[in-house]
């Protein structure tokens, strides 16, 4: 969906943002991140994630997105992946000059600083859009949600902060297929970069079975390849 020209991306812009984001984290007492969709990694994490959410900041620096994912409740992780793909598609369906007006707001569960799961609310919005119209850098602001009802699942929607209009992430008449336990196992190994042969040996199933599961995962998540 997004094709970047790495030579056209000026990372000096990120340095300018970082100075302001450190100040925002201090004043707002929220966890602040910047995600780079070109490099597919977090390129900024505010210092206070350890204090607010119990994150190991050395692990954040070493593992980045993989560490963040490890803190998310396993029942929420796959749905967040689906939502992330749907969110990018949403941004590309609206005019480029309106994309900065929308915040993607979601609630989900993470391991908190007490070691148990807490609900958090995260707001994402485009921070930088490249010359091709790609969402390049996104700003994330993470806070403890006032709603700590663990019986409620993930909540996700878009908010146009200029007009106040709320847009559900997925129309109510749509359905999202859930992955089976085996498909989640395979998806986890695919994410780690294992080829089908290694997955088949690790799970003691045939390569044909692995490839069948992989194809079903693509279909259920409505994506075209493993990278997406």
PDB file of C-alpha atoms in Angstrom:
ATOM      1  CA  UNK A   1       0.000   0.000   0.000  1.00  0.00           C
ATOM      2  CA  UNK A   2       2.799   2.411   0.934  1.00  0.00           C
ATOM      3  CA  UNK A   3       5.886   2.717  -1.292  1.00  0.00           C
ATOM      4  CA  UNK A   4       8.613   4.929   0.150  1.00  0.00           C
ATOM      5  CA  UNK A   5      11.532   6.646  -1.550  1.00  0.00           C
ATOM      6  CA  UNK A   6      14.166   6.467   1.189  1.00  0.00           C
ATOM      7  CA  UNK A   7      16.287   9.147  -0.490  1.00  0.00           C
ATOM      8  CA  UNK A   8      13.426  11.635  -0.202  1.00  0.00           C
ATOM      9  CA  UNK A   9      12.909  11.210   3.551  1.00  0.00           C
ATOM     10  CA  UNK A  10      14.581  13.888   5.664  1.00  0.00           C
ATOM     11  CA  UNK A  11      15.212  12.355   9.091  1.00  0.00           C
ATOM     12  CA  UNK A  12      16.408  15.720  10.371  1.00  0.00           C
ATOM     13  CA  UNK A  13      12.700  16.463  10.799  1.00  0.00           C
ATOM     14  CA  UNK A  14      12.514  13.723  13.423  1.00  0.00           C
ATOM     15  CA  UNK A  15      15.237  15.389  15.511  1.00  0.00           C
ATOM     16  CA  UNK A  16      13.166  18.578  15.588  1.00  0.00           C
ATOM     17  CA  UNK A  17      10.095  16.675  16.755  1.00  0.00           C
ATOM     18  CA  UNK A  18      12.007  14.793  19.472  1.00  0.00           C
ATOM     19  CA  UNK A  19      12.883  17.993  21.333  1.00  0.00           C
ATOM     20  CA  UNK A  20       9.214  18.971  21.532  1.00  0.00           C
ATOM     21  CA  UNK A  21       8.043  15.442  22.352  1.00  0.00           C
ATOM     22  CA  UNK A  22      10.317  15.222  25.400  1.00  0.00           C
ATOM     23  CA  UNK A  23       8.645  18.394  26.674  1.00  0.00           C
ATOM     24  CA  UNK A  24       5.174  17.009  25.892  1.00  0.00           C
ATOM     25  CA  UNK A  25       5.897  13.842  27.889  1.00  0.00           C
ATOM     26  CA  UNK A  26       6.976  15.915  30.894  1.00  0.00           C
ATOM     27  CA  UNK A  27       3.995  18.269  30.813  1.00  0.00           C
ATOM     28  CA  UNK A  28       1.284  15.783  29.848  1.00  0.00           C
ATOM     29  CA  UNK A  29       2.634  12.811  31.830  1.00  0.00           C
ATOM     30  CA  UNK A  30       1.713  10.467  28.961  1.00  0.00           C
ATOM     31  CA  UNK A  31       3.746   7.830  27.155  1.00  0.00           C
ATOM     32  CA  UNK A  32       4.827   9.238  23.780  1.00  0.00           C
ATOM     33  CA  UNK A  33       6.069   7.241  20.787  1.00  0.00           C
ATOM     34  CA  UNK A  34       6.854   7.869  17.131  1.00  0.00           C
ATOM     35  CA  UNK A  35       6.499   4.980  14.693  1.00  0.00           C
ATOM     36  CA  UNK A  36       8.375   5.031  11.383  1.00  0.00           C
ATOM     37  CA  UNK A  37       6.327   3.231   8.716  1.00  0.00           C
ATOM     38  CA  UNK A  38       9.305   3.194   6.338  1.00  0.00           C
ATOM     39  CA  UNK A  39      11.656   1.426   8.759  1.00  0.00           C
ATOM     40  CA  UNK A  40       8.716  -0.306  10.476  1.00  0.00           C
ATOM     41  CA  UNK A  41      10.016   0.464  13.940  1.00  0.00           C
ATOM     42  CA  UNK A  42       9.578   2.854  16.844  1.00  0.00           C
ATOM     43  CA  UNK A  43      12.117   5.645  16.400  1.00  0.00           C
ATOM     44  CA  UNK A  44      11.210   7.530  19.573  1.00  0.00           C
ATOM     45  CA  UNK A  45       9.948   6.406  22.984  1.00  0.00           C
ATOM     46  CA  UNK A  46       9.574   8.852  25.856  1.00  0.00           C
ATOM     47  CA  UNK A  47      11.616   8.190  28.992  1.00  0.00           C
ATOM     48  CA  UNK A  48       8.560   7.780  31.261  1.00  0.00           C
ATOM     49  CA  UNK A  49       7.259   4.431  29.894  1.00  0.00           C
ATOM     50  CA  UNK A  50       9.092   2.722  32.742  1.00  0.00           C
ATOM     51  CA  UNK A  51       7.420   4.823  35.413  1.00  0.00           C
ATOM     52  CA  UNK A  52       3.949   4.831  33.855  1.00  0.00           C
ATOM     53  CA  UNK A  53       3.672   1.271  32.513  1.00  0.00           C
ATOM     54  CA  UNK A  54       6.590  -0.672  34.017  1.00  0.00           C
ATOM     55  CA  UNK A  55       8.456  -1.016  30.715  1.00  0.00           C
ATOM     56  CA  UNK A  56      12.093  -2.085  30.746  1.00  0.00           C
ATOM     57  CA  UNK A  57      13.640   0.838  28.879  1.00  0.00           C
ATOM     58  CA  UNK A  58      16.795  -1.123  27.999  1.00  0.00           C
ATOM     59  CA  UNK A  59      14.563  -3.775  26.396  1.00  0.00           C
ATOM     60  CA  UNK A  60      12.643  -1.044  24.567  1.00  0.00           C
ATOM     61  CA  UNK A  61      15.928   0.280  23.137  1.00  0.00           C
ATOM     62  CA  UNK A  62      17.129  -3.200  22.176  1.00  0.00           C
ATOM     63  CA  UNK A  63      13.944  -4.805  20.834  1.00  0.00           C
ATOM     64  CA  UNK A  64      11.657  -1.883  19.977  1.00  0.00           C
ATOM     65  CA  UNK A  65       8.334  -2.977  18.502  1.00  0.00           C
ATOM     66  CA  UNK A  66       8.874  -6.608  19.494  1.00  0.00           C
ATOM     67  CA  UNK A  67       9.104  -5.583  23.152  1.00  0.00           C
ATOM     68  CA  UNK A  68       5.998  -3.402  22.901  1.00  0.00           C
ATOM     69  CA  UNK A  69       4.101  -6.331  21.369  1.00  0.00           C
ATOM     70  CA  UNK A  70       5.231  -8.620  24.201  1.00  0.00           C
ATOM     71  CA  UNK A  71       3.485  -6.337  26.705  1.00  0.00           C
ATOM     72  CA  UNK A  72       0.110  -6.528  24.924  1.00  0.00           C
ATOM     73  CA  UNK A  73      -2.463  -9.064  26.077  1.00  0.00           C
ATOM     74  CA  UNK A  74      -2.211 -12.027  23.658  1.00  0.00           C
ATOM     75  CA  UNK A  75      -5.965 -11.994  23.058  1.00  0.00           C
ATOM     76  CA  UNK A  76      -5.698  -8.379  21.835  1.00  0.00           C
ATOM     77  CA  UNK A  77      -2.539  -8.586  19.736  1.00  0.00           C
ATOM     78  CA  UNK A  78      -3.960 -10.117  16.543  1.00  0.00           C
ATOM     79  CA  UNK A  79      -6.937  -7.757  16.562  1.00  0.00           C
ATOM     80  CA  UNK A  80      -4.572  -4.801  16.921  1.00  0.00           C
ATOM     81  CA  UNK A  81      -2.667  -6.060  13.881  1.00  0.00           C
ATOM     82  CA  UNK A  82      -5.903  -6.196  11.905  1.00  0.00           C
ATOM     83  CA  UNK A  83      -6.839  -2.737  13.125  1.00  0.00           C
ATOM     84  CA  UNK A  84      -3.471  -1.300  12.150  1.00  0.00           C
ATOM     85  CA  UNK A  85      -3.895  -2.498   8.574  1.00  0.00           C
ATOM     86  CA  UNK A  86      -7.478  -1.191   8.454  1.00  0.00           C
ATOM     87  CA  UNK A  87      -6.323   2.166   9.854  1.00  0.00           C
ATOM     88  CA  UNK A  88      -3.764   2.648   7.073  1.00  0.00           C
ATOM     89  CA  UNK A  89      -6.392   1.766   4.482  1.00  0.00           C
ATOM     90  CA  UNK A  90      -8.739   4.326   6.033  1.00  0.00           C
ATOM     91  CA  UNK A  91      -6.132   7.087   5.803  1.00  0.00           C
ATOM     92  CA  UNK A  92      -5.525   6.290   2.145  1.00  0.00           C
ATOM     93  CA  UNK A  93      -9.238   6.476   1.350  1.00  0.00           C
ATOM     94  CA  UNK A  94      -9.552  10.091   2.455  1.00  0.00           C
ATOM     95  CA  UNK A  95      -8.021  13.157   0.746  1.00  0.00           C
ATOM     96  CA  UNK A  96      -4.398  13.749   1.646  1.00  0.00           C
ATOM     97  CA  UNK A  97      -5.057  17.250   2.963  1.00  0.00           C
ATOM     98  CA  UNK A  98      -7.549  15.823   5.498  1.00  0.00           C
ATOM     99  CA  UNK A  99      -5.421  12.986   6.879  1.00  0.00           C
ATOM    100  CA  UNK A 100      -3.837  15.059   9.640  1.00  0.00           C
ATOM    101  CA  UNK A 101      -7.325  15.912  10.936  1.00  0.00           C
ATOM    102  CA  UNK A 102      -8.025  12.355  12.058  1.00  0.00           C
ATOM    103  CA  UNK A 103      -6.850  10.603  15.206  1.00  0.00           C
ATOM    104  CA  UNK A 104      -7.029   6.832  15.481  1.00  0.00           C
ATOM    105  CA  UNK A 105      -8.111   6.060  19.069  1.00  0.00           C
ATOM    106  CA  UNK A 106      -8.039   2.551  20.507  1.00  0.00           C
ATOM    107  CA  UNK A 107      -8.315   0.824  23.882  1.00  0.00           C
ATOM    108  CA  UNK A 108      -6.602  -2.476  24.693  1.00  0.00           C
ATOM    109  CA  UNK A 109      -4.783  -4.291  27.498  1.00  0.00           C
ATOM    110  CA  UNK A 110      -1.086  -4.192  28.378  1.00  0.00           C
ATOM    111  CA  UNK A 111       1.020  -5.362  31.302  1.00  0.00           C
ATOM    112  CA  UNK A 112       1.134  -2.448  33.744  1.00  0.00           C
ATOM    113  CA  UNK A 113       3.734  -1.440  36.306  1.00  0.00           C
ATOM    114  CA  UNK A 114       2.208  -3.820  38.888  1.00  0.00           C
ATOM    115  CA  UNK A 115       2.711  -6.809  36.595  1.00  0.00           C
ATOM    116  CA  UNK A 116      -1.007  -7.294  35.900  1.00  0.00           C
ATOM    117  CA  UNK A 117      -2.954  -6.228  32.818  1.00  0.00           C
ATOM    118  CA  UNK A 118      -4.498  -2.758  32.627  1.00  0.00           C
ATOM    119  CA  UNK A 119      -6.577  -1.115  29.920  1.00  0.00           C
ATOM    120  CA  UNK A 120      -4.856   1.713  28.086  1.00  0.00           C
ATOM    121  CA  UNK A 121      -6.115   4.239  25.590  1.00  0.00           C
ATOM    122  CA  UNK A 122      -3.819   5.185  22.728  1.00  0.00           C
ATOM    123  CA  UNK A 123      -4.215   8.011  20.242  1.00  0.00           C
ATOM    124  CA  UNK A 124      -2.383   7.865  16.907  1.00  0.00           C
ATOM    125  CA  UNK A 125      -2.182  10.608  14.329  1.00  0.00           C
ATOM    126  CA  UNK A 126       0.022  11.323  11.306  1.00  0.00           C
ATOM    127  CA  UNK A 127       3.071  13.334  12.309  1.00  0.00           C
ATOM    128  CA  UNK A 128       4.721  13.429   8.872  1.00  0.00           C
ATOM    129  CA  UNK A 129       3.331  12.554   5.438  1.00  0.00           C
ATOM    130  CA  UNK A 130       5.879  12.172   2.636  1.00  0.00           C
ATOM    131  CA  UNK A 131       5.728  13.710  -0.841  1.00  0.00           C
ATOM    132  CA  UNK A 132       3.947  10.616  -2.174  1.00  0.00           C
ATOM    133  CA  UNK A 133       1.164  10.882   0.398  1.00  0.00           C
ATOM    134  CA  UNK A 134       2.407   7.985   2.511  1.00  0.00           C
ATOM    135  CA  UNK A 135       1.884   8.037   6.262  1.00  0.00           C
ATOM    136  CA  UNK A 136       5.572   8.194   7.195  1.00  0.00           C
ATOM    137  CA  UNK A 137       5.777   9.037  10.918  1.00  0.00           C
ATOM    138  CA  UNK A 138       2.895   8.581  13.338  1.00  0.00           C
ATOM    139  CA  UNK A 139       2.633  10.048  16.816  1.00  0.00           C
ATOM    140  CA  UNK A 140       1.295   7.794  19.568  1.00  0.00           C
ATOM    141  CA  UNK A 141       0.093   9.047  22.969  1.00  0.00           C
ATOM    142  CA  UNK A 142      -0.571   6.310  25.544  1.00  0.00           C
ATOM    143  CA  UNK A 143      -2.476   6.736  28.821  1.00  0.00           C
ATOM    144  CA  UNK A 144      -4.200   4.523  31.367  1.00  0.00           C
ATOM    145  CA  UNK A 145      -7.834   4.277  30.293  1.00  0.00           C
ATOM    146  CA  UNK A 146     -10.510   5.496  32.726  1.00  0.00           C
ATOM    147  CA  UNK A 147     -12.421   2.362  31.689  1.00  0.00           C
ATOM    148  CA  UNK A 148     -10.892  -0.635  33.451  1.00  0.00           C
ATOM    149  CA  UNK A 149     -13.695  -3.105  32.656  1.00  0.00           C
ATOM    150  CA  UNK A 150     -11.723  -6.141  31.467  1.00  0.00           C
ATOM    151  CA  UNK A 151     -14.860  -7.797  30.076  1.00  0.00           C
ATOM    152  CA  UNK A 152     -14.871  -5.281  27.231  1.00  0.00           C
ATOM    153  CA  UNK A 153     -12.737  -6.022  24.205  1.00  0.00           C
ATOM    154  CA  UNK A 154     -10.728  -3.702  22.027  1.00  0.00           C
ATOM    155  CA  UNK A 155     -12.385  -0.404  21.150  1.00  0.00           C
ATOM    156  CA  UNK A 156     -11.218   1.455  18.048  1.00  0.00           C
ATOM    157  CA  UNK A 157     -12.450   4.479  16.140  1.00  0.00           C
ATOM    158  CA  UNK A 158     -11.328   7.577  14.273  1.00  0.00           C
ATOM    159  CA  UNK A 159     -11.942  11.069  15.575  1.00  0.00           C
ATOM    160  CA  UNK A 160     -11.867  14.132  13.357  1.00  0.00           C
ATOM    161  CA  UNK A 161     -10.672  16.584  15.976  1.00  0.00           C
ATOM    162  CA  UNK A 162     -11.665  19.573  13.838  1.00  0.00           C
ATOM    163  CA  UNK A 163     -15.287  18.578  13.277  1.00  0.00           C
ATOM    164  CA  UNK A 164     -15.853  16.177  16.200  1.00  0.00           C
ATOM    165  CA  UNK A 165     -17.087  13.477  13.803  1.00  0.00           C
ATOM    166  CA  UNK A 166     -16.438   9.903  15.013  1.00  0.00           C
ATOM    167  CA  UNK A 167     -15.899   7.164  12.418  1.00  0.00           C
ATOM    168  CA  UNK A 168     -15.947   3.490  13.534  1.00  0.00           C
ATOM    169  CA  UNK A 169     -12.828   1.638  12.435  1.00  0.00           C
ATOM    170  CA  UNK A 170     -14.904  -1.186  10.948  1.00  0.00           C
ATOM    171  CA  UNK A 171     -18.524  -0.623   9.814  1.00  0.00           C
ATOM    172  CA  UNK A 172     -21.000  -2.438  12.064  1.00  0.00           C
ATOM    173  CA  UNK A 173     -22.169  -4.708   9.253  1.00  0.00           C
ATOM    174  CA  UNK A 174     -18.633  -5.974   8.642  1.00  0.00           C
ATOM    175  CA  UNK A 175     -17.128  -8.985  10.387  1.00  0.00           C
ATOM    176  CA  UNK A 176     -13.522  -9.810  11.158  1.00  0.00           C
ATOM    177  CA  UNK A 177     -12.592 -13.468  11.179  1.00  0.00           C
ATOM    178  CA  UNK A 178     -10.684 -14.668  14.225  1.00  0.00           C
ATOM    179  CA  UNK A 179      -7.582 -16.789  13.876  1.00  0.00           C
ATOM    180  CA  UNK A 180      -7.397 -20.291  15.319  1.00  0.00           C
ATOM    181  CA  UNK A 181      -4.860 -21.155  18.018  1.00  0.00           C
ATOM    182  CA  UNK A 182      -2.666 -22.884  15.411  1.00  0.00           C
ATOM    183  CA  UNK A 183      -2.880 -19.907  13.046  1.00  0.00           C
ATOM    184  CA  UNK A 184      -1.790 -17.597  15.870  1.00  0.00           C
ATOM    185  CA  UNK A 185       1.195 -19.874  16.555  1.00  0.00           C
ATOM    186  CA  UNK A 186       2.195 -19.790  12.894  1.00  0.00           C
ATOM    187  CA  UNK A 187       1.683 -16.024  12.645  1.00  0.00           C
ATOM    188  CA  UNK A 188       3.999 -15.538  15.637  1.00  0.00           C
ATOM    189  CA  UNK A 189       6.720 -17.634  13.964  1.00  0.00           C
ATOM    190  CA  UNK A 190       6.258 -15.853  10.632  1.00  0.00           C
ATOM    191  CA  UNK A 191       6.745 -12.558  12.437  1.00  0.00           C
ATOM    192  CA  UNK A 192      10.066 -13.880  13.793  1.00  0.00           C
ATOM    193  CA  UNK A 193      11.183 -14.500  10.203  1.00  0.00           C
ATOM    194  CA  UNK A 194      10.990 -18.302  10.149  1.00  0.00           C
ATOM    195  CA  UNK A 195      10.398 -19.890   6.708  1.00  0.00           C
ATOM    196  CA  UNK A 196       7.734 -22.547   6.248  1.00  0.00           C
ATOM    197  CA  UNK A 197      10.281 -25.392   6.461  1.00  0.00           C
ATOM    198  CA  UNK A 198      11.493 -24.286   9.899  1.00  0.00           C
ATOM    199  CA  UNK A 199       7.926 -23.725  11.105  1.00  0.00           C
ATOM    200  CA  UNK A 200       6.914 -27.216   9.999  1.00  0.00           C
ATOM    201  CA  UNK A 201       9.835 -28.743  11.931  1.00  0.00           C
ATOM    202  CA  UNK A 202       9.146 -26.657  15.033  1.00  0.00           C
ATOM    203  CA  UNK A 203       5.434 -27.513  15.123  1.00  0.00           C
ATOM    204  CA  UNK A 204       5.841 -31.099  13.810  1.00  0.00           C
ATOM    205  CA  UNK A 205       3.504 -30.557  10.857  1.00  0.00           C
ATOM    206  CA  UNK A 206       4.051 -30.765   7.107  1.00  0.00           C
ATOM    207  CA  UNK A 207       5.190 -27.829   4.980  1.00  0.00           C
ATOM    208  CA  UNK A 208       1.963 -28.189   2.990  1.00  0.00           C
ATOM    209  CA  UNK A 209      -0.064 -27.732   6.208  1.00  0.00           C
ATOM    210  CA  UNK A 210       2.002 -24.680   7.163  1.00  0.00           C
ATOM    211  CA  UNK A 211       1.478 -23.098   3.750  1.00  0.00           C
ATOM    212  CA  UNK A 212      -2.264 -23.812   3.922  1.00  0.00           C
ATOM    213  CA  UNK A 213      -2.457 -22.092   7.305  1.00  0.00           C
ATOM    214  CA  UNK A 214      -0.417 -19.148   5.996  1.00  0.00           C
ATOM    215  CA  UNK A 215      -2.785 -18.689   3.077  1.00  0.00           C
ATOM    216  CA  UNK A 216      -5.796 -18.743   5.389  1.00  0.00           C
ATOM    217  CA  UNK A 217      -4.148 -16.158   7.657  1.00  0.00           C
ATOM    218  CA  UNK A 218      -3.689 -13.821   4.672  1.00  0.00           C
ATOM    219  CA  UNK A 219      -7.314 -14.269   3.703  1.00  0.00           C
ATOM    220  CA  UNK A 220      -8.640 -13.689   7.227  1.00  0.00           C
ATOM    221  CA  UNK A 221      -6.533 -10.568   7.795  1.00  0.00           C
ATOM    222  CA  UNK A 222      -7.319  -9.295   4.293  1.00  0.00           C
ATOM    223  CA  UNK A 223      -3.668  -8.772   3.342  1.00  0.00           C
ATOM    224  CA  UNK A 224      -1.707  -9.827   0.257  1.00  0.00           C
ATOM    225  CA  UNK A 225       1.622 -10.999   1.691  1.00  0.00           C
ATOM    226  CA  UNK A 226       3.414 -11.916   4.911  1.00  0.00           C
ATOM    227  CA  UNK A 227       5.167  -8.561   5.212  1.00  0.00           C
ATOM    228  CA  UNK A 228       1.885  -6.653   5.237  1.00  0.00           C
TER     229      UNK A 228
END
